[in-house]
């Protein structure tokens, strides 16, 4: 038998699913009831995307309730592939019931519940196993499960305390003390903290064994600090930190913060006698200053902690009105700059302390202006760069005239080109030390563009950054700046090229993909068959699939190796990725691109409808990282991130909600699925229900809600589109409701298709004998009266044509033009989705809706006429882009940055060619794509 099964495993391991299926069939001919082979065949079918056939085999194996490990393992992979996690739990529970003395089956049943976050069942199984097998780690599994159940949002408030008390009782009854194992100790103290038993927790962490555990385990030490804080031992924590700094030479910044918090402890919280408290704090400030001064003397330039602590002390003293020396802050800033100005971290370190005014600012500016651009070493160069960043940070609005900013940009660029000589011998994968000067120059140009609206300054920024990236290929910072600028300039292919060069990995697909995929449908050429941006959406979404497959396994492993302190973090990580806002923003963009490329049929409509309804029920976490984009703009103006926002608005939860409502309504009208049909045909488990009370409202009521905070996240053009979409669905809803076939007819059709595919009927489906299979059964009631479409629908296309001409003649940036065009095309596609049902003559005839068909024809003609006019104008616009005159305009605009060195006329001409070609490609492609869309849906 082993000899017959080995080839199946080998075929599955190498991804040869077809060979695996053939090998399984061969064995099943001789042994038709072999459960393991059936399970392996089901696995091969799942991996071959043959879901219907896999389901039949899967149900057969489950019905026979397997208990042997190979079959259970194979079925685990099958059920995971089908998203049937609840069935996996049931399978292991059935096996464990049959062999209650099998410890391994008990463990696997516990892990199956852990994977789906079913902490109640997990806790019960762990308790049972502890009683049965008398192993302490099962007791701690039970404690951890009770703790996690108490934290579960679905657990009633009253039950949480009961669960925590149960966890406390269990952990206290352990035969071996928890301090024998650091993570068990961590779990024990966590339970005490959750119950508010701070005294008991304090005794544990401050016992001899507790101190040893905390000194060797960072998680336990972090928990110890928290317990001290919760007990209000701020001053004692300060004394302990002082000892650690002096005796153990500990330079952990947390120790310095503990000492600073202790210094000002009397002024935080409820203060009965303010004057006495201030006097006591003033005394402690003097002592703290002396102490940190000694640390600075001892460390010199080896460590920054003492210097930063002095700055933080002075800042807090000023906030409480206890600063005695008005020149102290300037002296400390100057001292810090002299010691660490040659390090890359200097600007970020000093930024919280340099919001100065009046004489202090003048004095600080004089110190920084002494730094000249005559540098011979990298630290000297960094000192100059940090001085420029700090000077720029405090520039006032009056000093930011366009002329002055252009001069600064050129000065930064000159210094950058001069600084390149210090990195000329570096290998190609190293960053140039002068890179930040190029970024400073680009941000100064971007600021001028924001002030004047003149796009020539963006060409300057793009050209100099292209020069910089050629010398510092690994600089993600320069590439992110280029992505932002190229999207504004309407050169999405160049933006995508730079984004891909950053080589984004793993979770960065969630935190960084917004740079390229925010409103990406504006730049999609899917209507012409170019799926570059569509595939980028799919590529960036892989992390979510691997998260749902892998993170649960990490949690299982953490239980297996008793790493209890890591489990809550894994659970939070899994939840934040599963319910990521960016995940669903990308999904929404993918849907918008998909409808422009694929035929609009029931398969697309039904699949997207189910998925978008799931998204509509989620609570979302925003994991997007905007802070990664360096900001060297003065504090008196908006940050570089805000200045270069695409269309000046970043899509958030409100934007997502609006577009979900638009598309769920549209797909609902086009689909024959209702909730009963959906439940019967859905494969896999439904996502966990959200605990947001709004999701408990009926779907129709939620779709009809129009919240101002959601509309505020839309651009004016998107707001118009929302009004159009609402009017369209309102007009067509009565006719869809009347003509939609009954659920029994839809299920009968589904059963028929399944039988044709697999030769078996649809499982668990009972159809009435009179179920019509074509959906055209005679109706008793009269059809709704046909009314003319609301004026807003036809008016929308006229308004968008007018808007297009305004933007075209107003010399706006290409991305604004494309935004108007793609929304107009999307409005037409939305109309197509919602009227596809009425294209079939028999539907119109049977339901007596001839007048409606005429109205639909008129709106379609209007929309295609407007789109044809826009298409012609856009193609003509594209032709003007890639001309020698247009390239010359870009080169002439870049005169301020052209140098005799490498950044010369030829280099700028090459950049100009890339920009104009990219703009021609996108505008021409979208223009021609509109024609294809109109033809496809004529």
Short mmCIF file of N, CA and C in Angstrom, two decimals, residues 178-253:
data_model
loop_
_atom_site.label_atom_id
_atom_site.label_comp_id
_atom_site.label_asym_id
_atom_site.label_seq_id
_atom_site.Cartn_x
_atom_site.Cartn_y
_atom_site.Cartn_z
N UNK A 178 4.90 29.12 38.28
CA UNK A 178 5.01 29.68 36.93
C UNK A 178 6.39 30.25 36.64
N UNK A 179 7.16 30.64 37.70
CA UNK A 179 8.46 31.29 37.43
C UNK A 179 9.52 30.31 36.90
N UNK A 180 9.19 29.03 36.82
CA UNK A 180 10.13 28.07 36.22
C UNK A 180 10.26 28.29 34.70
N UNK A 181 9.27 28.99 34.13
CA UNK A 181 9.23 29.20 32.68
C UNK A 181 8.83 30.65 32.44
N UNK A 182 9.68 31.41 31.72
CA UNK A 182 9.45 32.86 31.57
C UNK A 182 8.07 33.18 30.99
N UNK A 183 7.63 32.42 29.97
CA UNK A 183 6.35 32.74 29.35
C UNK A 183 5.16 32.37 30.23
N UNK A 184 5.32 31.32 31.05
CA UNK A 184 4.26 30.99 32.02
C UNK A 184 4.17 32.10 33.08
N UNK A 185 5.32 32.59 33.48
CA UNK A 185 5.38 33.70 34.44
C UNK A 185 4.69 34.93 33.85
N UNK A 186 4.98 35.22 32.60
CA UNK A 186 4.37 36.35 31.88
C UNK A 186 2.86 36.20 31.85
N UNK A 187 2.38 35.00 31.56
CA UNK A 187 0.94 34.73 31.50
C UNK A 187 0.29 34.93 32.88
N UNK A 188 0.96 34.43 33.91
CA UNK A 188 0.44 34.54 35.28
C UNK A 188 0.29 36.02 35.67
N UNK A 189 1.33 36.80 35.43
CA UNK A 189 1.30 38.23 35.79
C UNK A 189 0.25 38.96 34.95
N UNK A 190 0.10 38.58 33.68
CA UNK A 190 -0.90 39.21 32.81
C UNK A 190 -2.30 38.99 33.36
N UNK A 191 -2.59 37.77 33.82
CA UNK A 191 -3.91 37.47 34.40
C UNK A 191 -4.15 38.36 35.62
N UNK A 192 -3.14 38.51 36.48
CA UNK A 192 -3.26 39.37 37.67
C UNK A 192 -3.51 40.83 37.26
N UNK A 193 -2.80 41.27 36.23
CA UNK A 193 -2.97 42.66 35.76
C UNK A 193 -4.40 42.87 35.25
N UNK A 194 -4.90 41.90 34.46
CA UNK A 194 -6.25 42.03 33.90
C UNK A 194 -7.31 42.08 34.99
N UNK A 195 -7.06 41.37 36.11
CA UNK A 195 -8.02 41.35 37.22
C UNK A 195 -7.85 42.55 38.16
N UNK A 196 -6.83 43.36 37.90
CA UNK A 196 -6.58 44.53 38.75
C UNK A 196 -5.91 44.17 40.07
N UNK A 197 -5.32 42.97 40.13
CA UNK A 197 -4.63 42.55 41.37
C UNK A 197 -3.16 43.02 41.31
N UNK A 198 -2.99 44.33 41.34
CA UNK A 198 -1.66 44.91 41.11
C UNK A 198 -0.68 44.59 42.24
N UNK A 199 -1.19 44.52 43.47
CA UNK A 199 -0.29 44.21 44.60
C UNK A 199 0.32 42.83 44.45
N UNK A 200 -0.55 41.87 44.09
CA UNK A 200 -0.08 40.49 43.91
C UNK A 200 0.91 40.41 42.74
N UNK A 201 0.58 41.13 41.66
CA UNK A 201 1.46 41.14 40.49
C UNK A 201 2.81 41.76 40.85
N UNK A 202 2.77 42.86 41.65
CA UNK A 202 3.99 43.54 42.07
C UNK A 202 4.87 42.60 42.90
N UNK A 203 4.26 41.87 43.80
CA UNK A 203 5.01 40.92 44.62
C UNK A 203 5.70 39.88 43.75
N UNK A 204 4.98 39.43 42.71
CA UNK A 204 5.57 38.41 41.82
C UNK A 204 6.79 38.95 41.09
N UNK A 205 6.65 40.16 40.47
CA UNK A 205 7.76 40.67 39.65
C UNK A 205 8.93 41.14 40.51
N UNK A 206 8.66 41.48 41.79
CA UNK A 206 9.73 41.96 42.65
C UNK A 206 10.31 40.88 43.57
N UNK A 207 9.78 39.66 43.47
CA UNK A 207 10.38 38.55 44.24
C UNK A 207 11.75 38.24 43.64
N UNK A 208 12.57 37.51 44.38
CA UNK A 208 13.93 37.18 43.90
C UNK A 208 13.87 36.49 42.53
N UNK A 209 13.00 35.47 42.44
CA UNK A 209 12.89 34.73 41.15
C UNK A 209 12.30 35.63 40.08
N UNK A 210 11.33 36.47 40.48
CA UNK A 210 10.71 37.38 39.51
C UNK A 210 11.72 38.34 38.91
N UNK A 211 12.62 38.87 39.76
CA UNK A 211 13.66 39.79 39.25
C UNK A 211 14.57 39.10 38.25
N UNK A 212 14.91 37.83 38.55
CA UNK A 212 15.79 37.07 37.63
C UNK A 212 15.10 36.89 36.29
N UNK A 213 13.79 36.49 36.34
CA UNK A 213 13.04 36.28 35.09
C UNK A 213 12.97 37.57 34.29
N UNK A 214 12.63 38.69 34.96
CA UNK A 214 12.49 39.98 34.26
C UNK A 214 13.81 40.48 33.68
N UNK A 215 14.92 40.15 34.35
CA UNK A 215 16.22 40.62 33.85
C UNK A 215 16.66 39.85 32.61
N UNK A 216 16.07 38.66 32.38
CA UNK A 216 16.51 37.84 31.23
C UNK A 216 15.45 37.78 30.12
N UNK A 217 14.27 38.38 30.36
CA UNK A 217 13.20 38.29 29.36
C UNK A 217 12.60 39.68 29.14
N UNK A 218 12.71 40.19 27.92
CA UNK A 218 12.26 41.56 27.62
C UNK A 218 10.75 41.72 27.81
N UNK A 219 9.98 40.69 27.38
CA UNK A 219 8.52 40.79 27.50
C UNK A 219 8.12 40.91 28.98
N UNK A 220 8.78 40.12 29.84
CA UNK A 220 8.47 40.17 31.28
C UNK A 220 8.90 41.52 31.86
N UNK A 221 10.04 42.06 31.39
CA UNK A 221 10.51 43.34 31.90
C UNK A 221 9.55 44.47 31.51
N UNK A 222 9.01 44.37 30.30
CA UNK A 222 8.03 45.36 29.83
C UNK A 222 6.77 45.31 30.71
N UNK A 223 6.37 44.08 31.04
CA UNK A 223 5.20 43.89 31.89
C UNK A 223 5.47 44.44 33.30
N UNK A 224 6.71 44.24 33.78
CA UNK A 224 7.08 44.76 35.11
C UNK A 224 6.93 46.28 35.14
N UNK A 225 7.42 46.96 34.10
CA UNK A 225 7.31 48.42 34.03
C UNK A 225 5.83 48.85 34.10
N UNK A 226 5.00 48.08 33.36
CA UNK A 226 3.58 48.40 33.31
C UNK A 226 2.94 48.26 34.70
N UNK A 227 3.31 47.20 35.42
CA UNK A 227 2.76 46.96 36.77
C UNK A 227 3.16 48.11 37.70
N UNK A 228 4.42 48.54 37.63
CA UNK A 228 4.90 49.66 38.45
C UNK A 228 4.06 50.91 38.15
N UNK A 229 3.81 51.14 36.86
CA UNK A 229 3.05 52.33 36.46
C UNK A 229 1.62 52.25 36.98
N UNK A 230 1.00 51.06 36.86
CA UNK A 230 -0.38 50.87 37.31
C UNK A 230 -0.51 51.02 38.83
N UNK A 231 0.55 50.68 39.55
CA UNK A 231 0.54 50.83 41.01
C UNK A 231 0.86 52.27 41.44
N UNK A 232 1.17 53.12 40.44
CA UNK A 232 1.47 54.52 40.74
C UNK A 232 2.86 54.71 41.33
N UNK A 233 3.78 53.77 41.02
CA UNK A 233 5.13 53.84 41.59
C UNK A 233 6.08 54.61 40.65
N UNK A 234 5.62 55.76 40.19
CA UNK A 234 6.42 56.53 39.22
C UNK A 234 7.76 56.96 39.83
N UNK A 235 7.72 57.47 41.06
CA UNK A 235 8.96 57.95 41.70
C UNK A 235 9.91 56.79 41.97
N UNK A 236 9.35 55.68 42.45
CA UNK A 236 10.19 54.50 42.72
C UNK A 236 10.82 53.98 41.44
N UNK A 237 10.04 54.04 40.34
CA UNK A 237 10.57 53.61 39.04
C UNK A 237 11.73 54.51 38.62
N UNK A 238 11.60 55.81 38.95
CA UNK A 238 12.67 56.76 38.65
C UNK A 238 13.95 56.45 39.42
N UNK A 239 13.78 56.11 40.71
CA UNK A 239 14.95 55.76 41.53
C UNK A 239 15.63 54.50 40.99
N UNK A 240 14.81 53.52 40.61
CA UNK A 240 15.36 52.27 40.06
C UNK A 240 16.11 52.56 38.75
N UNK A 241 15.51 53.41 37.91
CA UNK A 241 16.14 53.76 36.62
C UNK A 241 17.48 54.45 36.86
N UNK A 242 17.53 55.33 37.88
CA UNK A 242 18.78 56.05 38.19
C UNK A 242 19.89 55.06 38.55
N UNK A 243 19.52 54.06 39.34
CA UNK A 243 20.51 53.03 39.71
C UNK A 243 20.98 52.26 38.48
N UNK A 244 20.01 51.90 37.61
CA UNK A 244 20.36 51.12 36.41
C UNK A 244 21.33 51.93 35.52
N UNK A 245 21.07 53.24 35.42
CA UNK A 245 21.91 54.09 34.55
C UNK A 245 23.32 54.23 35.12
N UNK A 246 23.42 54.39 36.44
CA UNK A 246 24.74 54.62 37.04
C UNK A 246 25.51 53.31 37.28
N UNK A 247 24.81 52.33 37.86
CA UNK A 247 25.51 51.10 38.25
C UNK A 247 25.67 50.11 37.10
N UNK A 248 24.57 49.90 36.34
CA UNK A 248 24.65 48.90 35.26
C UNK A 248 25.03 49.54 33.93
N UNK A 249 25.23 50.87 33.94
CA UNK A 249 25.56 51.62 32.71
C UNK A 249 24.52 51.36 31.62
N UNK A 250 23.26 51.21 32.03
CA UNK A 250 22.16 50.93 31.09
C UNK A 250 21.82 52.21 30.35
N UNK A 251 21.83 52.17 29.04
CA UNK A 251 21.50 53.36 28.25
C UNK A 251 20.18 53.18 27.47
N UNK A 252 19.33 52.29 27.99
CA UNK A 252 18.01 52.11 27.41
C UNK A 252 17.21 53.39 27.60
N UNK A 253 16.68 53.96 26.53
CA UNK A 253 15.96 55.24 26.61
C UNK A 253 14.75 55.16 27.55
#
